Coordinates of C-alpha atoms and ligand atoms in Angstrom, one line a residue:
Chain I
X25 CA 121.2 115.9 130.9
X26 CA 121.4 118.2 127.9
X27 CA 118.4 118.4 125.5
X28 CA 119.0 119.4 121.9
X29 CA 116.3 120.1 119.4
X30 CA 117.2 120.3 115.7
X31 CA 115.4 123.5 114.8
X32 CA 115.8 122.9 111.1
X33 CA 113.6 119.8 111.6
X34 CA 111.2 121.0 114.3
X35 CA 107.7 121.8 112.9
X36 CA 106.2 123.1 116.2
X37 CA 103.7 120.3 116.5
X38 CA 103.9 120.7 120.3
X39 CA 103.8 116.9 120.9
X40 CA 106.9 117.3 123.1
X41 CA 105.0 119.9 125.2
X42 CA 102.2 117.4 125.7
X43 CA 104.6 114.6 126.6
X44 CA 106.9 116.6 128.9
X45 CA 105.3 119.9 129.9
X46 CA 108.0 120.4 132.6
X47 CA 110.6 120.8 129.8
X48 CA 108.9 121.8 126.6
X49 CA 106.2 124.4 126.0
X50 CA 104.7 126.3 123.1
X51 CA 104.8 130.1 123.3
X52 CA 102.2 132.7 122.4
X53 CA 102.9 132.2 118.7
X54 CA 102.8 128.4 119.0
X55 CA 106.6 128.2 118.7
X56 CA 108.6 125.7 120.7
X57 CA 110.6 126.9 123.8
X58 CA 112.4 124.4 126.1
X59 CA 114.7 123.9 129.0
X60 CA 118.0 122.7 127.5
X61 CA 119.3 121.4 130.9
X62 CA 116.4 119.8 132.8
X63 CA 116.8 117.9 136.0
X64 CA 117.7 114.2 135.8
X65 CA 114.5 113.4 137.5
X66 CA 112.7 114.3 134.3
X67 CA 114.6 111.9 132.1
X68 CA 111.5 109.6 131.6
X69 CA 109.4 112.5 130.5
X70 CA 112.2 113.7 128.2
X71 CA 112.5 110.2 126.7
X72 CA 108.7 110.2 126.0
X73 CA 109.1 113.5 124.2
X74 CA 112.0 112.2 122.2
X75 CA 109.9 109.2 121.2
X76 CA 106.7 111.1 120.3
X77 CA 108.2 113.9 118.2
X78 CA 106.6 113.3 114.8
X79 CA 109.8 114.5 113.0
X80 CA 112.2 113.0 115.6
X81 CA 114.0 116.3 116.1
X82 CA 114.8 115.9 119.8
X83 CA 118.2 114.5 121.0
X84 CA 120.0 114.0 124.3
X85 CA 123.6 114.8 125.0
X86 CA 124.8 113.4 128.3
Chain D
X27 CA 120.2 142.9 109.7
X28 CA 117.7 145.0 107.8
X29 CA 114.1 144.3 108.7
X30 CA 111.5 144.3 105.9
X31 CA 108.6 146.5 107.2
X32 CA 105.6 144.2 107.5
X33 CA 102.7 146.2 106.1
X34 CA 99.5 145.7 108.1
X35 CA 97.5 142.9 106.4
X36 CA 94.6 144.5 104.5
X37 CA 91.2 143.4 105.8
X38 CA 89.7 140.5 103.9
X39 CA 85.9 140.3 103.5
X40 CA 84.0 137.0 103.4
X41 CA 82.0 138.4 100.5
X42 CA 85.2 138.5 98.4
X43 CA 86.1 134.9 98.9
X44 CA 85.7 132.2 96.3
X45 CA 83.0 129.7 97.1
X46 CA 83.6 125.9 97.2
X47 CA 80.6 123.5 97.5
X48 CA 82.5 121.0 99.6
X49 CA 79.3 119.1 100.7
X50 CA 78.3 118.2 97.0
X51 CA 79.0 114.6 96.1
X52 CA 80.6 115.8 92.9
X53 CA 83.0 118.2 94.7
X54 CA 86.7 117.3 94.3
X55 CA 89.6 118.7 96.2
X56 CA 91.6 118.4 93.0
X57 CA 89.2 120.3 90.8
X58 CA 90.0 123.4 88.8
X59 CA 87.7 125.3 91.1
X60 CA 90.0 124.6 94.1
X61 CA 93.1 125.4 92.0
X62 CA 91.6 128.7 90.9
X63 CA 90.5 129.5 94.5
X64 CA 94.0 128.8 95.7
X65 CA 95.5 131.1 93.1
X66 CA 93.1 133.8 94.1
X67 CA 93.7 133.6 97.9
X68 CA 94.6 131.5 100.8
X69 CA 91.1 130.5 101.7
X70 CA 87.5 130.0 100.3
X71 CA 84.0 130.0 101.7
X72 CA 82.2 126.7 102.1
X73 CA 78.6 125.7 103.2
X74 CA 80.1 125.0 106.6
X75 CA 82.5 127.9 106.9
X76 CA 86.1 128.2 105.7
X77 CA 88.4 126.1 103.5
X78 CA 92.1 126.8 103.9
X79 CA 94.0 126.1 100.7
X80 CA 97.6 127.2 100.9
X81 CA 100.6 125.6 102.6
X82 CA 101.6 128.4 105.0
X83 CA 98.1 129.1 106.2
X84 CA 97.3 125.4 106.7
X85 CA 100.6 125.0 108.6
X86 CA 99.8 127.9 110.9
X87 CA 96.2 127.1 111.6
X88 CA 96.7 123.3 112.1
X89 CA 98.8 124.3 115.2
X90 CA 96.7 127.3 116.2
X91 CA 95.1 126.8 119.6
X92 CA 92.4 129.2 118.9
X93 CA 90.9 126.3 117.0
X94 CA 89.8 123.0 118.4
X95 CA 89.3 119.7 116.5
X96 CA 86.0 120.0 114.7
X97 CA 84.2 116.6 115.1
X98 CA 83.2 116.7 118.7
X99 CA 79.6 118.0 118.2
X100 CA 78.8 115.5 115.4
X101 CA 76.5 113.2 117.4
X102 CA 74.7 116.1 119.0
X103 CA 74.2 117.7 115.5
X104 CA 72.5 114.4 114.5
X105 CA 70.4 114.2 117.7
X106 CA 72.3 111.2 118.8
X107 CA 72.9 110.4 122.5
X108 CA 73.7 107.3 124.5
X109 CA 76.5 104.7 124.1
X110 CA 77.8 105.9 120.8
X111 CA 77.8 109.6 121.9
X112 CA 79.6 108.6 125.1
X113 CA 82.3 106.7 123.2
X114 CA 82.7 109.6 120.8
X115 CA 83.1 112.1 123.6
X116 CA 85.9 110.0 125.0
X117 CA 87.9 109.8 121.8
X118 CA 91.3 111.3 121.9
X119 CA 90.5 113.2 118.7
X120 CA 87.5 114.8 120.3
X121 CA 89.2 116.0 123.5
X122 CA 91.1 119.1 124.1
X123 CA 93.5 120.7 126.6
X124 CA 94.6 118.8 129.7
X125 CA 92.2 115.9 129.2
X126 CA 93.6 115.4 125.7
X127 CA 97.2 115.8 126.9
X128 CA 96.8 113.3 129.8
X129 CA 95.3 110.6 127.5
X130 CA 97.9 111.2 124.9
X131 CA 100.8 110.9 127.4
X132 CA 99.4 107.5 128.4
X133 CA 98.9 106.3 124.9
X134 CA 102.1 107.6 123.3
X135 CA 104.6 105.1 124.6
X136 CA 103.0 102.1 122.8
X137 CA 103.4 104.0 119.6
X138 CA 107.1 105.0 119.9
X139 CA 109.2 104.2 116.9
X140 CA 111.6 102.2 119.2
X141 CA 108.7 100.0 120.4
X142 CA 107.4 99.5 116.9
X143 CA 110.7 98.8 115.1
X144 CA 110.6 95.1 115.8
X145 CA 107.3 94.7 113.8
X146 CA 109.0 95.5 110.5
X147 CA 109.9 91.9 109.5
X148 CA 106.3 90.9 110.3
X149 CA 105.1 93.5 107.9
X150 CA 107.4 92.2 105.2
X151 CA 106.1 88.7 105.7
X152 CA 102.5 89.8 105.6
X153 CA 102.9 91.8 102.4
X154 CA 104.6 88.9 100.7
X155 CA 102.0 86.4 101.9
X156 CA 99.2 88.5 100.4
X157 CA 101.0 89.1 97.1
X158 CA 101.7 85.4 96.8
X159 CA 97.9 85.0 96.6
X160 CA 97.7 86.7 93.1
X161 CA 101.3 87.3 91.8
X162 CA 101.2 84.6 89.2
X163 CA 98.0 85.7 87.6
X164 CA 99.0 89.3 86.6
X165 CA 95.8 90.7 88.1
X166 CA 94.1 91.4 91.4
X167 CA 91.3 93.2 93.0
X168 CA 93.7 95.2 95.1
X169 CA 91.3 96.5 97.8
X170 CA 90.0 93.1 98.9
X171 CA 93.2 91.1 98.1
X172 CA 95.8 93.4 99.5
X173 CA 94.9 96.8 101.0
X174 CA 92.1 95.6 103.3
X175 CA 93.6 92.4 104.7
X176 CA 97.0 94.2 105.1
X177 CA 95.5 97.1 107.0
X178 CA 93.2 95.0 109.1
X179 CA 95.9 92.4 110.0
X180 CA 98.3 95.1 111.0
X181 CA 95.6 96.5 113.4
X182 CA 94.9 92.9 114.6
X183 CA 98.6 92.3 115.2
X184 CA 99.0 95.5 117.2
X185 CA 96.0 94.8 119.4
X186 CA 96.7 91.2 119.8
X187 CA 93.5 90.0 118.1
X188 CA 94.1 86.7 116.2
X189 CA 95.0 87.6 112.7
X190 CA 92.5 85.3 111.1
X191 CA 89.8 87.4 112.7
X192 CA 90.6 90.3 110.4
X193 CA 87.4 90.3 108.5
X194 CA 85.6 91.1 111.7
X195 CA 87.7 94.2 112.1
X196 CA 86.9 95.3 108.6
X197 CA 83.2 94.6 109.1
X198 CA 82.9 96.3 112.4
X199 CA 84.8 99.3 111.2
X200 CA 82.6 99.6 108.0
X201 CA 79.4 99.5 110.1
X202 CA 80.7 102.1 112.6
X203 CA 81.8 104.1 109.6
X204 CA 78.1 104.6 108.9
X205 CA 78.2 107.0 111.8
X206 CA 80.1 109.4 109.5
X207 CA 77.3 109.4 106.9
X208 CA 74.0 111.2 106.4
X209 CA 72.0 108.1 107.6
X210 CA 73.8 108.2 111.0
X211 CA 70.6 108.5 113.1
X212 CA 68.7 105.8 111.3
X213 CA 71.6 103.4 111.4
X214 CA 72.2 103.9 115.1
X215 CA 71.0 100.5 116.3
X216 CA 73.3 98.6 113.8
X217 CA 76.2 100.9 114.7
X218 CA 75.7 100.4 118.4
X219 CA 75.5 96.6 117.9
X220 CA 78.9 96.7 116.0
X221 CA 80.3 98.9 118.8
X222 CA 79.3 96.3 121.4
X223 CA 81.1 93.6 119.4
X224 CA 84.2 95.8 119.2
X225 CA 84.1 96.6 122.9
X226 CA 83.7 92.9 123.7
X227 CA 86.9 92.2 121.7
X228 CA 88.8 95.0 123.5
X229 CA 87.5 93.9 126.9
X230 CA 88.8 90.4 126.3
X231 CA 92.2 91.7 125.3
X232 CA 92.4 94.0 128.3
X233 CA 91.5 91.2 130.7
X234 CA 94.0 88.8 129.1
X235 CA 97.0 91.2 129.1
X236 CA 96.2 92.4 132.6
X237 CA 96.3 88.8 133.8
X238 CA 99.1 87.6 131.4
X239 CA 101.4 90.5 130.5
X240 CA 103.5 89.8 127.4
X241 CA 106.2 91.7 125.5
X242 CA 103.8 93.3 123.0
X243 CA 102.0 96.4 121.9
X244 CA 98.7 95.5 123.6
X245 CA 100.5 94.9 127.0
X246 CA 102.3 98.2 126.7
X247 CA 99.0 99.9 126.2
X248 CA 97.2 98.1 129.0
X249 CA 99.9 98.6 131.5
X250 CA 100.7 102.2 130.5
X251 CA 101.3 104.6 133.4
X252 CA 102.8 108.0 133.9
X253 CA 103.3 110.0 137.1
X254 CA 101.3 107.4 139.0
X255 CA 98.3 107.7 136.6
X256 CA 96.9 104.9 134.5
X257 CA 94.2 104.5 131.9
X258 CA 90.9 103.5 133.4
X259 CA 89.3 100.4 132.0
X260 CA 86.8 102.5 130.0
X261 CA 89.5 104.8 128.7
X262 CA 91.5 101.8 127.6
X263 CA 88.5 100.2 125.9
X264 CA 87.5 103.4 124.2
X265 CA 91.0 104.0 123.0
X266 CA 91.5 100.5 121.6
X267 CA 88.3 100.8 119.7
X268 CA 89.4 104.1 118.3
X269 CA 92.7 102.5 117.1
X270 CA 90.7 100.1 115.0
X271 CA 88.7 102.9 113.6
X272 CA 91.5 105.4 113.2
X273 CA 94.0 102.9 111.8
X274 CA 92.2 100.5 109.5
X275 CA 90.3 102.5 106.9
X276 CA 93.0 105.2 106.7
X277 CA 95.7 102.7 105.9
X278 CA 93.5 100.7 103.5
X279 CA 92.6 103.9 101.6
X280 CA 96.1 105.4 101.6
X281 CA 97.4 102.1 100.2
X282 CA 94.9 102.3 97.4
X283 CA 95.7 105.9 96.6
X284 CA 99.4 104.9 96.4
X285 CA 98.6 102.5 93.6
X286 CA 96.6 105.1 91.8
X287 CA 99.5 107.6 92.0
X288 CA 102.1 105.1 90.9
X289 CA 100.0 103.8 88.0
X290 CA 100.1 107.4 86.7
X291 CA 103.9 107.5 87.1
X292 CA 105.3 104.2 85.7
X293 CA 108.9 105.4 85.8
X294 CA 108.7 106.0 89.5
X295 CA 107.2 102.6 90.1
X296 CA 110.1 101.0 88.2
X297 CA 112.5 103.0 90.2
X298 CA 110.9 102.0 93.5
X299 CA 111.3 98.3 92.5
X300 CA 115.0 98.9 91.9
X301 CA 115.5 101.0 95.0
X302 CA 113.4 99.7 97.9
X303 CA 115.3 102.2 100.1
X304 CA 113.0 104.8 98.5
X305 CA 110.0 103.2 100.3
X306 CA 109.9 105.9 103.0
X307 CA 110.1 108.7 100.5
X308 CA 107.4 107.0 98.4
X309 CA 105.0 107.1 101.3
X310 CA 105.7 110.8 102.0
X311 CA 105.3 111.7 98.3
X312 CA 102.0 109.7 97.9
X313 CA 100.6 111.3 101.0
X314 CA 101.6 114.8 99.8
X315 CA 99.9 114.6 96.4
X316 CA 97.2 112.1 97.3
X317 CA 96.3 112.0 101.0
X318 CA 93.3 109.9 102.1
X319 CA 92.4 112.5 104.7
X320 CA 91.8 115.3 102.2
X321 CA 91.0 117.8 104.9
X322 CA 91.0 118.0 108.7
X323 CA 88.2 119.8 110.4
X324 CA 88.6 122.5 113.1
X325 CA 86.2 124.8 114.9
X326 CA 87.0 128.4 116.1
X327 CA 86.9 128.6 119.9
X328 CA 86.5 132.4 119.9
X329 CA 86.3 135.3 117.4
X330 CA 89.8 136.0 116.0
X331 CA 91.5 137.6 113.1
X332 CA 93.8 135.7 110.8
X333 CA 95.6 137.3 107.7
X334 CA 93.0 140.1 107.7
X335 CA 90.0 137.7 107.9
X336 CA 87.6 137.8 110.9
X337 CA 86.8 134.2 111.9
X338 CA 83.9 134.0 114.3
X339 CA 83.6 131.6 117.2
X340 CA 81.9 128.3 116.0
X341 CA 83.1 128.7 112.4
X342 CA 84.0 125.3 110.9
X343 CA 87.4 125.5 109.2
X344 CA 88.6 122.8 106.8
X345 CA 92.3 122.6 106.3
X346 CA 92.9 121.1 102.9
X347 CA 95.9 118.8 103.0
X348 CA 96.2 118.0 99.3
X349 CA 95.8 121.6 98.2
X350 CA 98.5 122.6 100.7
X351 CA 100.7 119.7 99.6
X352 CA 100.7 120.8 96.0
X353 CA 100.8 124.5 96.6
X354 CA 103.4 126.0 94.2
X355 CA 104.3 128.6 96.9
X356 CA 105.8 125.8 99.0
X357 CA 106.9 123.3 96.3
X358 CA 108.8 124.9 93.4
X359 CA 108.1 121.7 91.4
X360 CA 105.1 120.0 93.0
X361 CA 105.1 117.1 90.6
X362 CA 105.3 113.6 92.1
X363 CA 108.9 112.6 92.5
X364 CA 110.1 110.0 95.1
X365 CA 113.7 111.2 94.7
X366 CA 113.0 114.9 95.3
X367 CA 115.1 116.4 98.2
X368 CA 114.3 119.1 100.7
X369 CA 110.5 118.8 100.6
X370 CA 108.7 120.5 103.5
X371 CA 106.4 118.1 105.4
X372 CA 102.9 117.2 104.2
X373 CA 99.7 117.3 106.3
X374 CA 98.5 113.8 105.5
X375 CA 98.8 112.9 109.2
X376 CA 97.4 116.2 110.4
X377 CA 99.5 118.3 112.7
X378 CA 99.8 120.1 116.0
X379 CA 98.2 118.6 119.2
X380 CA 96.1 116.1 117.2
X381 CA 98.9 114.9 115.0
X382 CA 98.2 111.3 114.1
X383 CA 99.0 109.0 117.0
X384 CA 99.6 106.0 114.8
X385 CA 101.8 107.7 112.1
X386 CA 104.9 105.7 112.9
X387 CA 102.8 102.5 112.3
X388 CA 101.3 103.8 109.1
X389 CA 104.6 105.1 107.8
X390 CA 106.4 101.8 108.6
X391 CA 103.7 99.4 107.3
X392 CA 103.3 101.4 104.0
X393 CA 107.0 102.0 103.4
X394 CA 107.6 98.2 103.8
X395 CA 104.6 97.3 101.5
X396 CA 105.2 99.7 98.6
X397 CA 108.6 98.4 97.5
X398 CA 107.5 94.8 97.7
X399 CA 104.4 95.6 95.6
X400 CA 106.7 97.5 93.1
X401 CA 109.0 94.5 92.8
X402 CA 106.3 91.9 92.5
X403 CA 103.8 93.9 90.3
X404 CA 105.9 95.4 87.4
X405 CA 104.2 97.4 84.6
X406 CA 101.3 98.4 86.9
X407 CA 98.0 99.4 85.3
X408 CA 94.6 100.1 86.6
X409 CA 92.1 97.6 85.2
X410 CA 88.5 98.1 84.2
X411 CA 85.9 98.5 86.9
X412 CA 87.6 100.7 89.5
X413 CA 85.2 102.3 92.0
X414 CA 86.5 105.5 93.7
X415 CA 85.1 107.4 96.7
X416 CA 84.4 111.1 96.1
X417 CA 87.6 113.1 96.2
X418 CA 86.7 114.9 99.5
X419 CA 86.5 114.1 103.2
X420 CA 88.3 110.8 103.7
X421 CA 88.8 109.4 100.2
X422 CA 90.1 106.1 98.6
X423 CA 88.8 103.2 96.5
X424 CA 85.9 100.7 97.1
X425 CA 87.3 98.5 94.3
X426 CA 90.6 98.7 92.5
X427 CA 91.3 96.1 89.8
X428 CA 95.0 96.1 88.9
X429 CA 96.9 94.6 86.0
X430 CA 100.7 93.9 85.9
X431 CA 103.2 91.6 84.3
X432 CA 103.5 88.4 86.2
X433 CA 107.0 87.3 87.1
X434 CA 108.2 83.9 86.1
Ligands
HEM20 C1 90.2 109.4 113.5 C2 89.0 109.2 113.6 C3 87.9 109.9 112.9 C4 87.1 111.0 113.3 C5 87.1 111.6 114.6 C6 86.2 111.3 112.2 C7 85.2 112.3 112.3 C8 84.4 112.6 111.2 C9 83.3 113.5 111.3 C10 82.9 114.2 112.5 C11 82.7 113.6 110.1 C12 81.5 114.4 109.7 C13 81.6 115.8 109.8 C14 82.5 116.4 108.7 O1 82.2 116.2 107.5 O2 83.5 117.1 109.1 C15 83.5 112.7 109.3 C16 83.2 112.5 107.9 C17 83.6 111.4 107.3 N1 84.4 110.4 107.8 FE1 85.4 110.4 109.5 N2 86.4 110.4 111.2 C18 87.4 109.6 111.6 C19 87.9 108.5 110.8 C20 87.2 108.1 109.7 C21 87.6 106.8 109.1 C22 88.6 105.9 109.5 C23 86.7 106.8 108.0 C24 86.7 105.7 107.0 C25 85.6 104.9 106.9 C26 86.0 107.9 108.0 C27 85.0 108.2 107.0 C28 84.4 109.4 106.9 C29 83.6 109.8 105.7 C30 83.4 108.9 104.5 C31 83.1 111.0 106.0 C32 82.2 111.9 105.1 C33 83.2 112.8 104.4 C34 82.5 113.9 103.7 O3 81.9 113.6 102.7 O4 82.7 115.0 104.2 N3 86.3 108.7 109.0 N4 84.5 112.1 110.0
HEM21 C1 97.8 105.9 106.5 C2 97.4 105.8 107.7 C3 96.8 106.9 108.5 C4 96.4 108.2 108.1 C5 96.4 108.8 106.7 C6 96.0 108.9 109.3 C7 95.6 110.2 109.4 C8 95.3 110.9 110.5 C9 95.0 112.3 110.6 C10 94.9 113.2 109.4 C11 94.7 112.6 111.9 C12 94.4 114.0 112.4 C13 92.9 114.3 112.4 C14 92.6 115.7 112.8 O1 93.5 116.4 113.2 O2 91.5 116.1 112.7 C15 94.9 111.4 112.7 C16 94.7 111.3 114.0 C17 94.7 110.1 114.7 N1 95.1 108.9 114.2 FE1 95.8 108.5 112.3 N2 96.2 108.0 110.4 C18 96.7 106.8 109.9 C19 97.0 105.7 110.7 C20 96.7 105.6 112.0 C21 96.9 104.4 112.8 C22 97.6 103.1 112.2 C23 96.4 104.6 114.0 C24 96.4 103.7 115.2 C25 96.7 102.5 115.3 C26 95.9 106.0 114.0 C27 95.3 106.6 115.1 C28 95.0 107.9 115.2 C29 94.5 108.6 116.4 C30 94.2 107.9 117.7 C31 94.3 109.9 116.1 C32 93.8 111.0 117.0 C33 95.0 111.7 117.6 C34 94.7 112.9 118.6 O3 93.6 113.4 118.5 O4 95.5 113.3 119.4 N3 96.1 106.5 112.8 N4 95.2 110.3 111.8
SF4_22 S1 107.3 117.5 119.0 FE1 109.1 117.8 117.7 S2 108.3 119.0 116.0 FE2 106.9 119.2 117.6 S3 107.5 121.1 118.8 FE3 108.4 119.3 119.8 S4 110.4 119.2 118.8 FE4 109.2 120.4 117.5

């Protein structure tokens, strides 16, 4: 599973980090950092993050 | 790449800040005083603390975890304890950190755009049904004939409350809304009585969907689970009640403000009628220049410094969404234009951890409604007798008579 975030869209709301903390987190400056190749076992959490992102910036490449 | 040296931000003294009397009933977020203060600096003093006026600073502070959402202490400030205070404390909006994250993870799936997409045709039918009620006459009282039933029936639809019960939603929400006012403590018995009625509704839905799961929003909410965790019955009930309260007035008010904005821009109204595909852009533009939530409230968790200003723990910080949305630093041409491209996002749904949970619902129901209204209410004008709420806090219209050219 490969996670892609369109950084031109991302507004650093951090909703993905709430939905899937195993994959996404906000750094010291409240900027998004994420694991681009998370384990398959996290696919439900990643899907929740994709759904919740207010600007719909998160995509999957399989 | 050459790096521009970032000069240390000069210290900013509270004494040098402009003062905005945000608690006065005559205060307006669109006043010259606010515009002047925004030209002078990124923030101003208020009776409560700080008002943040420019796009960049609102954008940073709305996501800054040195601030928490600011309404949590409201019942205590009013000497209120008991049922209402307990409900308030359990609100998603008033929680922080892991408690907030856990609840949000469980509520999110019901609000996903994929789950909501199928509601769109229902919204179209509802908007047309309501306009049918007055389209031939060329006039309406828009709040009671459109905005209020539309917003209440959308909430009813989501929660699985029979749609004909919508006046009860409006009534309960208005009574509970008294909790936001200065008479909060005196009105408490009435407010708690309304809260009991709302809870009874929610309990009935929860019992029904637990026993008879269906393919709907309410069932998704009731059966939500994540990592083996579920919402407790109390969490479910409190959250459902918050959805009524967080989704009804906001949508009603935002729909009224949309008509005000378009009545001032007849060319844009005519364009929207011709190009219903601009419905989404219309919602975003309306919420940028005329958001119902004119500010969101935050409270500083610890002393910290921001752009040279020392903000002490406990300071109330109001982030002004309209002022940010019309900031010339962020919008080269801030005038209302539903065809404008490349706009940065507005803050009408807040931002950061407390970003509106229901924004896909609000965006979808309003972007469906506005083109239908534009097509069926050409030559829109505001009639005599409009009654507006103050342009501060959560704003909108109590009464909004509209005139238009009836279609044959
Ligand atoms: C999402 C849920 C909401 C929360 C947590 C919330 C919280 C608050 C709080 C704590 C206050 C008083 C303190 C302050 O001025 O900052 C307030 C003010 C107010 N709220 Fe709400 N509110 C919510 C939704 C609503 C809704 C749906 C309405 C519509 C009836 C509403 C109407 C008002 C009004 C009219 C004021 C007074 C505004 C002013 O003059 O400052 N609120 N809100
Ligand atoms: C035009 C319609 C709406 C507007 C303008 C609006 C606005 C907002 C704003 C500004 C906030 C953030 C408050 C803050 O940070 O202090 C918020 C939060 C929230 N809204 Fe909305 N909202 C709308 C519709 C809805 C709907 C339809 C629902 C639910 C059905 C909803 C449920 C919520 C909830 C639960 C929160 C709290 C989220 C959290 O704290 O994590 N809203 N809304
Ligand atoms: S939720 Fe979306 S906008 Fe927010 S940080 Fe994650 S990717 Fe960026």
